[in-house]
mmCIF file of C-alpha atoms in Angstrom:
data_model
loop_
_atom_site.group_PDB
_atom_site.id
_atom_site.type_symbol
_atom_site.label_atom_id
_atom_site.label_comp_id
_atom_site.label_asym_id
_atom_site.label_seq_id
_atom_site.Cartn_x
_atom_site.Cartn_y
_atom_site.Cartn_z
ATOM 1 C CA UNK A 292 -5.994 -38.404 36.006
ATOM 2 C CA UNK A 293 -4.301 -39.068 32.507
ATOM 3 C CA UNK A 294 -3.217 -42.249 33.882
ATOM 4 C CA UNK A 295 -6.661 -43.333 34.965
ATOM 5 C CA UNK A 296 -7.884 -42.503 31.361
ATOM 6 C CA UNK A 297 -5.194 -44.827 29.974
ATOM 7 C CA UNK A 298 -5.683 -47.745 32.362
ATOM 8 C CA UNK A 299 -9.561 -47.412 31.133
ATOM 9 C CA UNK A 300 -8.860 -47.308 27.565
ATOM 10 C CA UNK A 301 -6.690 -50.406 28.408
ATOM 11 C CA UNK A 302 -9.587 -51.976 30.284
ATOM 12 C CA UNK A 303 -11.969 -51.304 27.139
ATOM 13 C CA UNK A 304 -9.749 -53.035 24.064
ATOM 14 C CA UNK A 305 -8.904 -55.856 26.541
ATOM 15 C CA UNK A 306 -11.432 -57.513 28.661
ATOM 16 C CA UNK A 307 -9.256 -59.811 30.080
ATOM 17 C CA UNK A 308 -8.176 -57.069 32.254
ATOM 18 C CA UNK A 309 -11.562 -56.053 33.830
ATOM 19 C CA UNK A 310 -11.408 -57.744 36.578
ATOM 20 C CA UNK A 311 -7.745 -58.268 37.056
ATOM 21 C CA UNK A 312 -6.367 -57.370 40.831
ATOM 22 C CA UNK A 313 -3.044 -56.392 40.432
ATOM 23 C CA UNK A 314 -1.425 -57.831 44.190
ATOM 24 C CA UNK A 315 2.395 -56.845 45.070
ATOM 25 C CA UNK A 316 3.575 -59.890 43.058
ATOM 26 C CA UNK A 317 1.586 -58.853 39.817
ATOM 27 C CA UNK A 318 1.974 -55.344 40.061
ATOM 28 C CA UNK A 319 5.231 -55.341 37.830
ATOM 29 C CA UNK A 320 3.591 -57.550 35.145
ATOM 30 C CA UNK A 321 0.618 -55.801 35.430
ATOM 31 C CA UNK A 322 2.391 -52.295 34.599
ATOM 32 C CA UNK A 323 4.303 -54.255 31.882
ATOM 33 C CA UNK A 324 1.206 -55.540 30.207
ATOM 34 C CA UNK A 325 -0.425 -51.500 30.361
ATOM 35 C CA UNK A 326 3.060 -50.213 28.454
ATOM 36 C CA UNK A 327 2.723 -52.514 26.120
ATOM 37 C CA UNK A 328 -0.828 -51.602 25.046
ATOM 38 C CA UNK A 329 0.089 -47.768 25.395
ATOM 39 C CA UNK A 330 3.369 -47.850 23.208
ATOM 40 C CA UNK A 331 1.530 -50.072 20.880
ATOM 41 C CA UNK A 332 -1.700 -47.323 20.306
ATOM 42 C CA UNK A 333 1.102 -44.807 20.494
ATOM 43 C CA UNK A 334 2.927 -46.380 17.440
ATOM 44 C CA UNK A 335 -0.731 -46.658 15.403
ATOM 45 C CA UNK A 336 -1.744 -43.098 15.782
ATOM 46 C CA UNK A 337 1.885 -41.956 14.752
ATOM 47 C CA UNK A 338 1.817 -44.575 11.814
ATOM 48 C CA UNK A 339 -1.934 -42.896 10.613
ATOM 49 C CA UNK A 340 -1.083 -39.302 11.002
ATOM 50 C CA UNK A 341 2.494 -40.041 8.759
ATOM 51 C CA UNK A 342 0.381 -41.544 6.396
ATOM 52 C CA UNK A 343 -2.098 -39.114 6.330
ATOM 53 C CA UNK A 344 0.416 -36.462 5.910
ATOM 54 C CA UNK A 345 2.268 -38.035 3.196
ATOM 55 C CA UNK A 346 -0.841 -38.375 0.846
ATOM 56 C CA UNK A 347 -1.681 -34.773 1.658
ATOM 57 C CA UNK A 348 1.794 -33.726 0.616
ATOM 58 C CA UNK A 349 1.876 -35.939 -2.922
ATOM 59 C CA UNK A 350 -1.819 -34.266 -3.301
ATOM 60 C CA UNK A 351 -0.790 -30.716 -2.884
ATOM 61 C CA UNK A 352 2.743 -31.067 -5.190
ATOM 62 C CA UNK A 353 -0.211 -32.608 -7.808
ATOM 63 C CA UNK A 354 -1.757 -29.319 -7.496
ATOM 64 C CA UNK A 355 1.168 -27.053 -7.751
ATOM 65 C CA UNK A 356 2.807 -28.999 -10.196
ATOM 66 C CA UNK A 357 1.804 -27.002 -13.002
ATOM 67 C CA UNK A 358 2.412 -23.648 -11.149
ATOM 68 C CA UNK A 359 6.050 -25.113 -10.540
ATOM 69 C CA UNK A 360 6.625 -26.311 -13.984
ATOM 70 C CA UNK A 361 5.511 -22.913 -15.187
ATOM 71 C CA UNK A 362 8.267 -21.234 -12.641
ATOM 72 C CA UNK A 363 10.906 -23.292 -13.890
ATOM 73 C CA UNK A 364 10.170 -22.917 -17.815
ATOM 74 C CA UNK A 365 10.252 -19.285 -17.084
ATOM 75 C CA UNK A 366 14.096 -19.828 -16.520
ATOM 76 C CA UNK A 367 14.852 -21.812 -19.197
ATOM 77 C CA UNK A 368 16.406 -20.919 -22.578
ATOM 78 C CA UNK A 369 13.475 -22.141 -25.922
ATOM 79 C CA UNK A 370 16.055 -25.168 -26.891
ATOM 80 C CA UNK A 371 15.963 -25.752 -22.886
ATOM 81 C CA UNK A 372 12.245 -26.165 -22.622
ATOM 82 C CA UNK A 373 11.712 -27.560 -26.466
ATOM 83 C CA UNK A 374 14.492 -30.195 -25.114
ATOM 84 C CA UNK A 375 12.068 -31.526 -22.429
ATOM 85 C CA UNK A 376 12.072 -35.183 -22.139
ATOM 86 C CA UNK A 377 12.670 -36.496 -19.304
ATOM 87 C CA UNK A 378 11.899 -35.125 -15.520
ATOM 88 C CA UNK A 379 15.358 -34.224 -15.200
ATOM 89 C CA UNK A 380 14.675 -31.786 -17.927
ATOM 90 C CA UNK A 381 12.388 -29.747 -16.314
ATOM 91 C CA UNK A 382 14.788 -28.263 -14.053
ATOM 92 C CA UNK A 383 16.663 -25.465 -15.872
ATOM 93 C CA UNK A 384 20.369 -25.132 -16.308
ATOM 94 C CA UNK A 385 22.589 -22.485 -15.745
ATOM 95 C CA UNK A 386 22.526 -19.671 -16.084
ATOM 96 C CA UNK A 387 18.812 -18.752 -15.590
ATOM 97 C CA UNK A 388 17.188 -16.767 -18.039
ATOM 98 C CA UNK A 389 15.589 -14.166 -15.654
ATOM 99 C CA UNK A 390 15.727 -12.204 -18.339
ATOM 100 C CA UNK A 391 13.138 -14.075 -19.843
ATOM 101 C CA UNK A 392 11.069 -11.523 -17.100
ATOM 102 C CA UNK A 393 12.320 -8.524 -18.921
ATOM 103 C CA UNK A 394 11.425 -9.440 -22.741
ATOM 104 C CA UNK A 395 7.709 -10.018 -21.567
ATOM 105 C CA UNK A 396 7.147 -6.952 -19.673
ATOM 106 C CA UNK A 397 8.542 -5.298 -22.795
ATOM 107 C CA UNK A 398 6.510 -7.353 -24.661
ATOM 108 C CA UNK A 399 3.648 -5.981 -27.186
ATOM 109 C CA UNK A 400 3.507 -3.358 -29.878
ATOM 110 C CA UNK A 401 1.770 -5.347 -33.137
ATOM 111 C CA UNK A 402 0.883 -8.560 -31.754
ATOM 112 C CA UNK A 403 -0.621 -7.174 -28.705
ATOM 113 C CA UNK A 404 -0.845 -4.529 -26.114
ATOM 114 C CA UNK A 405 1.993 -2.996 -23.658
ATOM 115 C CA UNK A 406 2.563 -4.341 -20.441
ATOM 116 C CA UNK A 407 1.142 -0.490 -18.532
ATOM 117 C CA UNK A 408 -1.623 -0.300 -21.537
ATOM 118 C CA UNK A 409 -2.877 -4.212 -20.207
ATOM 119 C CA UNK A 410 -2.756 -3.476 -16.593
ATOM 120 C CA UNK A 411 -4.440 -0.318 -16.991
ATOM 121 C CA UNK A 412 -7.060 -1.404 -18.518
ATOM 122 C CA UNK A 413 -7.274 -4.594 -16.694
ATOM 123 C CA UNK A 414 -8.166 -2.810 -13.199
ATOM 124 C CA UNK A 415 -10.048 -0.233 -15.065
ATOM 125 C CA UNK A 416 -12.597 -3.220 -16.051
ATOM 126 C CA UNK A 417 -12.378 -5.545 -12.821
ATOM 127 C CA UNK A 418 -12.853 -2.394 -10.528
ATOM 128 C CA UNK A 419 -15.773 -1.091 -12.541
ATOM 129 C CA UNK A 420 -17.154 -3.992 -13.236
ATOM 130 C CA UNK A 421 -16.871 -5.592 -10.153
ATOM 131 C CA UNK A 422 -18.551 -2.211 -8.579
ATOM 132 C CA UNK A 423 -21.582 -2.029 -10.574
ATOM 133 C CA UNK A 424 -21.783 -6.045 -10.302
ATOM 134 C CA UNK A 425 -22.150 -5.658 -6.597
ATOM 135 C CA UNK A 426 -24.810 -3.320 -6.724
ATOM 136 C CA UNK A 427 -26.627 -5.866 -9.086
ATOM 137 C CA UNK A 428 -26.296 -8.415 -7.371
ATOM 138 C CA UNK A 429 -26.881 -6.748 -3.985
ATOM 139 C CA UNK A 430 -30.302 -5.689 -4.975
ATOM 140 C CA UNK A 431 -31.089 -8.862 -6.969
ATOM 141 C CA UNK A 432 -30.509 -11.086 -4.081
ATOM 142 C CA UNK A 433 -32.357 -8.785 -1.451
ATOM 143 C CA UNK A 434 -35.444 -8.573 -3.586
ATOM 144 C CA UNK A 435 -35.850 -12.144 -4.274
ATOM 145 C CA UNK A 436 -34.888 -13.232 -0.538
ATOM 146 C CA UNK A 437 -36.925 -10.529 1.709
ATOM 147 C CA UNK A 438 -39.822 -8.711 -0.750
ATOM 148 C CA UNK A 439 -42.988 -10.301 -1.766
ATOM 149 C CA UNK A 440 -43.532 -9.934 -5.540
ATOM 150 C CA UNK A 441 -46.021 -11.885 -7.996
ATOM 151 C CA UNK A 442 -43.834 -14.177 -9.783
ATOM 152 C CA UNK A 443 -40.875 -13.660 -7.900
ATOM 153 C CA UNK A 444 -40.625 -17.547 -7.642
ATOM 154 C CA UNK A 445 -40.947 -18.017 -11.044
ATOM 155 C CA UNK A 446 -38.135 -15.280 -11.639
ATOM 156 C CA UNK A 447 -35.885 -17.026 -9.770
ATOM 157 C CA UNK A 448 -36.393 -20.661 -11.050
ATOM 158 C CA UNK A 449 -35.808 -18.967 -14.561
ATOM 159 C CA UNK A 450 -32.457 -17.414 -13.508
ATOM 160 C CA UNK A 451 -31.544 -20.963 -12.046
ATOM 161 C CA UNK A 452 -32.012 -21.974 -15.247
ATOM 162 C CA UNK A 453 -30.160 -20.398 -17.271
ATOM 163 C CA UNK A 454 -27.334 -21.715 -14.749
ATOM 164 C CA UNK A 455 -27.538 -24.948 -16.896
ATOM 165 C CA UNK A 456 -26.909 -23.323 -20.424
ATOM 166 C CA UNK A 457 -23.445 -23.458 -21.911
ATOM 167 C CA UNK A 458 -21.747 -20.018 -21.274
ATOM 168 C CA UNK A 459 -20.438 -20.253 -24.748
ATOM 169 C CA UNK A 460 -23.853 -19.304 -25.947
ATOM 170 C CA UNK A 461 -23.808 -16.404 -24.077
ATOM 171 C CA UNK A 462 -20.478 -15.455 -25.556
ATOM 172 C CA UNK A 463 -22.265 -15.337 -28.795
ATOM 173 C CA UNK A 464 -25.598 -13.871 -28.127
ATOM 174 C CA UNK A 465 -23.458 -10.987 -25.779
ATOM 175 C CA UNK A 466 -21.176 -10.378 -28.941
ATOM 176 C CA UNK A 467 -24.324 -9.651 -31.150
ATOM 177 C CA UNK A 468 -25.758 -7.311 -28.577
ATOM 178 C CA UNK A 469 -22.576 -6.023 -27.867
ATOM 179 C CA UNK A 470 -21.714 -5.704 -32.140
ATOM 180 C CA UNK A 471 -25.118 -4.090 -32.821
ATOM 181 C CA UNK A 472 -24.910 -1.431 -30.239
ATOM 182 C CA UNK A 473 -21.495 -0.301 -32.005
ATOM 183 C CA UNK A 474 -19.706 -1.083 -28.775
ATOM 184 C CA UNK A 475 -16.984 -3.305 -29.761
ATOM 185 C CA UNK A 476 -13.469 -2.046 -29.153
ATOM 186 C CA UNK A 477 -14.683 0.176 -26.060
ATOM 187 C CA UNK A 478 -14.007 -0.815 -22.529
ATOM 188 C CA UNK A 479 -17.745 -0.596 -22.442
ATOM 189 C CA UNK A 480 -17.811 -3.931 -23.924
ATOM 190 C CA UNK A 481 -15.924 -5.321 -21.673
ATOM 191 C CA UNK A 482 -17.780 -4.507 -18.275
ATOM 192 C CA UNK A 483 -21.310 -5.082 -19.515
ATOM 193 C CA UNK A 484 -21.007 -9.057 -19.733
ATOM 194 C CA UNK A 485 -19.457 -9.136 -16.277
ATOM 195 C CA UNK A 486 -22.054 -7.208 -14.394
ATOM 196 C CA UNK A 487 -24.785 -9.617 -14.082
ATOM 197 C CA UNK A 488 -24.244 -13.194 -12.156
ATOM 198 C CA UNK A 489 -26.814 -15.657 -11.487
ATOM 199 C CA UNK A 490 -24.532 -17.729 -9.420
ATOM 200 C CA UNK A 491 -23.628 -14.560 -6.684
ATOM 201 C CA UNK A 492 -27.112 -13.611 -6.645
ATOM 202 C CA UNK A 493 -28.293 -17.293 -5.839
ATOM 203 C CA UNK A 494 -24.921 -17.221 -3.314
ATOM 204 C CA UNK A 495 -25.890 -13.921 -1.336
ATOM 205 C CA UNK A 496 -30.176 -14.653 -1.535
ATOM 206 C CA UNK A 497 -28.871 -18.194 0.518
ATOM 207 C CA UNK A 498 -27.092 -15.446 2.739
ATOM 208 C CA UNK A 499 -29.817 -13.126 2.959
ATOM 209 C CA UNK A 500 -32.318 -15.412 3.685
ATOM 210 C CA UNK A 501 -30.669 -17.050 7.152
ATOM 211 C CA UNK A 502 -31.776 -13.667 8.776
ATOM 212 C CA UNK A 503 -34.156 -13.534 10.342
ATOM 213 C CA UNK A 504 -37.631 -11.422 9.376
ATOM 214 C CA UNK A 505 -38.380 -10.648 13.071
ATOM 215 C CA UNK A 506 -35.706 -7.724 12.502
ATOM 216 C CA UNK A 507 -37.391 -6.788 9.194
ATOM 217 C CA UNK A 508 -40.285 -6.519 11.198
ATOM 218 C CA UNK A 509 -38.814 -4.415 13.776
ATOM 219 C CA UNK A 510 -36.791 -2.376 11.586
ATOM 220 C CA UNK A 511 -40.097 -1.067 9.912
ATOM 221 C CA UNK A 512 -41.620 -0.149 13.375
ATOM 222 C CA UNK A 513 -38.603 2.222 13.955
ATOM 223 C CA UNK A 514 -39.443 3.584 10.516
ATOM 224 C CA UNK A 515 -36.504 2.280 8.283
ATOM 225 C CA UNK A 516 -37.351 2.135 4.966
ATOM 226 C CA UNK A 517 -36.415 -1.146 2.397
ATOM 227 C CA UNK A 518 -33.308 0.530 1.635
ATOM 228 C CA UNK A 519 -31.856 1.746 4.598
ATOM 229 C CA UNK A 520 -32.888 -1.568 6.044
ATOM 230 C CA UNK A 521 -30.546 -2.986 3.383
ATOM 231 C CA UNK A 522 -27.871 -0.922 4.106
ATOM 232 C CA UNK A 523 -27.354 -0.532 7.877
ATOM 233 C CA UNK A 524 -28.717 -4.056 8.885
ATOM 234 C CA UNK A 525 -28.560 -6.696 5.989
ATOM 235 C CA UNK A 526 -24.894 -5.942 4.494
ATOM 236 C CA UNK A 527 -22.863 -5.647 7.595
ATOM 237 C CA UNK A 528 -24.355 -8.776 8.537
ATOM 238 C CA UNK A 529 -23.881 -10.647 5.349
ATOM 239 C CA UNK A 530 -20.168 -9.028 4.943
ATOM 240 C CA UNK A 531 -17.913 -11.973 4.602
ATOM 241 C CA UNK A 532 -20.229 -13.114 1.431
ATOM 242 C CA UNK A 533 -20.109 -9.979 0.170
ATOM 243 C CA UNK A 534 -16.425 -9.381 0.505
ATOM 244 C CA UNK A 535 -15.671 -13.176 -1.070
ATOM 245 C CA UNK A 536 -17.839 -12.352 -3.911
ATOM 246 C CA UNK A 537 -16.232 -9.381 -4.554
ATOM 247 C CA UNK A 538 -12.844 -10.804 -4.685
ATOM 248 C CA UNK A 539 -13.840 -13.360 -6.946
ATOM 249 C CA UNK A 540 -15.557 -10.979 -9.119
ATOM 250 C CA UNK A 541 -11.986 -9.672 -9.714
ATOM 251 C CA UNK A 542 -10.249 -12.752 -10.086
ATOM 252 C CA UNK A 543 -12.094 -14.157 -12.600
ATOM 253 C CA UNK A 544 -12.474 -10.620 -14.630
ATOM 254 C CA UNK A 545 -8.490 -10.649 -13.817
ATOM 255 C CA UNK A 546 -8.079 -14.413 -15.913
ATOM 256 C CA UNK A 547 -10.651 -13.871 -18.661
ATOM 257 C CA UNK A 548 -9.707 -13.896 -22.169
ATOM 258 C CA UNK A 549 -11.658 -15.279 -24.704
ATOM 259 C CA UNK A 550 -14.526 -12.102 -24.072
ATOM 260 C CA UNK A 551 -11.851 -9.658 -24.329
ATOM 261 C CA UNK A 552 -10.201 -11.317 -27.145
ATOM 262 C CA UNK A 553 -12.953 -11.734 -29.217
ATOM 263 C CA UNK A 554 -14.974 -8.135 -28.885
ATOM 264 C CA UNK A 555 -11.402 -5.918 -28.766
ATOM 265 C CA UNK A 556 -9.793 -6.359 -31.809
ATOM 266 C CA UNK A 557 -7.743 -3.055 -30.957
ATOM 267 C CA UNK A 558 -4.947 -3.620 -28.693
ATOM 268 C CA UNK A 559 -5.389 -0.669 -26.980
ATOM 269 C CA UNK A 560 -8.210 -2.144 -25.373
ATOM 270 C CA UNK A 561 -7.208 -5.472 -24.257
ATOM 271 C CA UNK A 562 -6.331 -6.707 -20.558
ATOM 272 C CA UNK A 563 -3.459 -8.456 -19.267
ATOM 273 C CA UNK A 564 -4.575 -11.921 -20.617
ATOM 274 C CA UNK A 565 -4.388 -11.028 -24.105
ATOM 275 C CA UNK A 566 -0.921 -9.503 -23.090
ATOM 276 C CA UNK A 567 -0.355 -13.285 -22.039
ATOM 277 C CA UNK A 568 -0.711 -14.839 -25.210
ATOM 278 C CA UNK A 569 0.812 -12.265 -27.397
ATOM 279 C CA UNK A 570 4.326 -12.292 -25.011
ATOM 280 C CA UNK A 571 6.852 -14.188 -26.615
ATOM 281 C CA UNK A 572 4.911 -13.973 -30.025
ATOM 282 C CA UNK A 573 7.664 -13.371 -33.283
ATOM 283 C CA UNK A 574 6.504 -10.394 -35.539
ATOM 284 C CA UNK A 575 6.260 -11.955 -38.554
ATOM 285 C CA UNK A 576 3.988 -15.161 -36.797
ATOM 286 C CA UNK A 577 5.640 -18.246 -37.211
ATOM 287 C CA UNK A 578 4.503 -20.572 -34.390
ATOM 288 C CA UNK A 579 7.672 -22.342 -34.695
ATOM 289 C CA UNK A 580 9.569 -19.422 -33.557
ATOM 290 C CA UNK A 581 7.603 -18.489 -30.276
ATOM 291 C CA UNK A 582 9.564 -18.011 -27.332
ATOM 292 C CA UNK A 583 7.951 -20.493 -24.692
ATOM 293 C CA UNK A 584 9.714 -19.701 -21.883
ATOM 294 C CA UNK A 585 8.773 -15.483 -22.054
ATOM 295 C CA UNK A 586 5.331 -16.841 -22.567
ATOM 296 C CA UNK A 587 5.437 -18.531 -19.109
ATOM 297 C CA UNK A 588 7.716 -15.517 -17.243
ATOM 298 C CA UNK A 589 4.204 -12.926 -18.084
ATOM 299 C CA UNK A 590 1.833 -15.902 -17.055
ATOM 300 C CA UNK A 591 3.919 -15.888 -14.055
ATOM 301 C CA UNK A 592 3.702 -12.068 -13.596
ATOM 302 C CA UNK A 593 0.217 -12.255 -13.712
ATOM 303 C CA UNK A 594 -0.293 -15.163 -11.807
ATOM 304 C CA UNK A 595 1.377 -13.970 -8.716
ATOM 305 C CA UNK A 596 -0.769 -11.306 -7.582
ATOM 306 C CA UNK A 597 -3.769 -13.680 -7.637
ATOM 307 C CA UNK A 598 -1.857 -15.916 -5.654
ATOM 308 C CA UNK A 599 -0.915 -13.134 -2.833
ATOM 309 C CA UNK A 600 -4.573 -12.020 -3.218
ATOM 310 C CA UNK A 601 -6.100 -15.951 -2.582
ATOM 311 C CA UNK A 602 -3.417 -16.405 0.733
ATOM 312 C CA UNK A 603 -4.413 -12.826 1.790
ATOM 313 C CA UNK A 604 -8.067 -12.997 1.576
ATOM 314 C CA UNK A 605 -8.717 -16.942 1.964
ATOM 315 C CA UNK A 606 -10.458 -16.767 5.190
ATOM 316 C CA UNK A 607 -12.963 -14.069 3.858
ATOM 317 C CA UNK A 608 -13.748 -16.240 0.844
ATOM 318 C CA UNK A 609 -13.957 -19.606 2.599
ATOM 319 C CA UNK A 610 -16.245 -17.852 5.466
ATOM 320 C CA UNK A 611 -19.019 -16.171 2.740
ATOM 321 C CA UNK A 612 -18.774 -19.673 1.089
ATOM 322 C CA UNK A 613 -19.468 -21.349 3.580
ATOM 323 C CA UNK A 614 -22.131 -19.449 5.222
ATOM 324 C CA UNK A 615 -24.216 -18.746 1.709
ATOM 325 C CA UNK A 616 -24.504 -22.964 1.415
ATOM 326 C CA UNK A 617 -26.835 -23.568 4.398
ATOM 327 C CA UNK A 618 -30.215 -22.930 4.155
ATOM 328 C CA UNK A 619 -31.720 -20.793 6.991
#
């Protein structure tokens, strides 16, 4: 059968072959001619796929370049990584400073927080955040994709809206709020901002609205009410969305700094960015003394669980992503 196929794709690309009649004396040739054509297509589709897979491989060391460059500084003694000039520099030299690991988790005190204090605080606000973010957006999306509400077009083209502003203007009206309600230096001040998302809520309403109203409909014959519609039918079905916007949520609570750096002026308040930036910091705050390399072992420290949390949970966010783009 595979041989048929092969003798007809042979046929297509050369016409000269249609109505060839191979007899006893041609037969040999004829075979010939047909291994020819089949090493020769053989030899093209190799050639494409090894050039397809060497661009994909120069394309993803481009994208972990800087996650391997900040790896190898990690190991590297300040002279070392100040030294850089060539490629060949970017490799460190023996022996490797993994002890460049243990100054930054001992890192903090009057520059900036504690390694425990950071963390603690750091799932304290993505957790809680995250958790009344969900129930915001949750309800937000279901209203403006399944109830009936005058202006609840209008609403939503003025939440899409505000999509287009610069978030830095948000960072400033947010810390005037935030300053006038005498919440600054509170953990308060750090979950408010993060609760509400215009982006999710557009996200899961896409979501929402691919189901379809016929089990609305039937859901209020059996006597459901909006609510328990919402829970038992809407978000099991939508729960790959959900769960990507969730993680998400965390991750980017888990990276921010300028919000937390600018509202928490005590260090007993800050998150495990601000623990970053202050690692590696000299006590008396001359630039030209900070320790690069103990700078990149704590981005390292906290870059690796968002890493193990993306490979772990990368079919979840890809799925909701997917599925909240088309329109229903």
């Amino acid at each position: 059968m595979e041989d048929k196929k092969i003798e007809e794709n042979v046929v297509e690309k050369d016409p000269n072959l249609k109505n060839v009649t191979p007899s006893n004396d041609e037969d040999e040739q004829f075979e010939l001619q047909m291994q020819k054509v089949q090493r020769r297509q053989k030899v093209t589709k190799v050639s494409g796929m090894v050039f397809l897979y060497i661009i994909m491989t120069i394309l993803a060391l481009l994208a972990l370049f800087p996650f391997i460059f900040m790896f190898l500084s990690s190991l590297m003694t300040n002279d070392q990584y100040r030294g850089i000039v060539e490629i060949g520099d970017m490799f460190p030299r023996a022996p490797l400073q993994w002890v460049n690991y243990q100054h930054a988790l001992l890192a903090g005190g009057r520059s900036g927080p504690t390694f425990g204090v950071a963390l603690f605080n750091t799932f304290i606000v993505a957790f809680g955040s995250t958790a009344l973010s969900m129930i915001v957006i949750i309800l937000s999306a279901y209203a403006f994709a399944k109830l009936k509400f005058a202006g609840k077009d209008l609403i939503f083209s003025l939440l899409l809206m505000t999509m287009m502003i610069p978030g830095e203007l948000f960072t400033i009206t947010n810390f005037i709020t935030i300053h006038n309600m005498q919440l600054s230096d509170t953990l308060v001040a750090l979950v408010l901002p993060f609760m509400i998302s215009v982006y999710y809520i557009y996200l899961l309403r896409n979501n929402f609205k691919q189901i379809p109203d016929e089990l609305y409909k039937a859901a209020k014959v059996d006597g459901l009410s909006d609510m328990k519609y919402l829970i038992k039918v809407m978000i099991p079905l939508t729960a790959p969305t959900i769960t990507s916007i969730t993680i998400l949520k965390i991750i980017g609570i888990w990276n921010s700094y300028i919000w937390p750096q600018l509202i928490n002026k005590n260090i007993s308040y800050q998150l495990l960015s601000n623990w970053m930036a202050a690692a590696g910091h000299p006590a008396t705050g001359d630039i030209s003394e900070v320790q690069i390399p103990i700078k990149m072992a704590a981005a390292t420290i906290i870059t690796i669980p968002l890493l193990i949390a993306f490979l772990c949970f990368r079919k979840y966010i890809m799925r909701g992503i997917s599925k909240s783009g088309i329109k229903g």
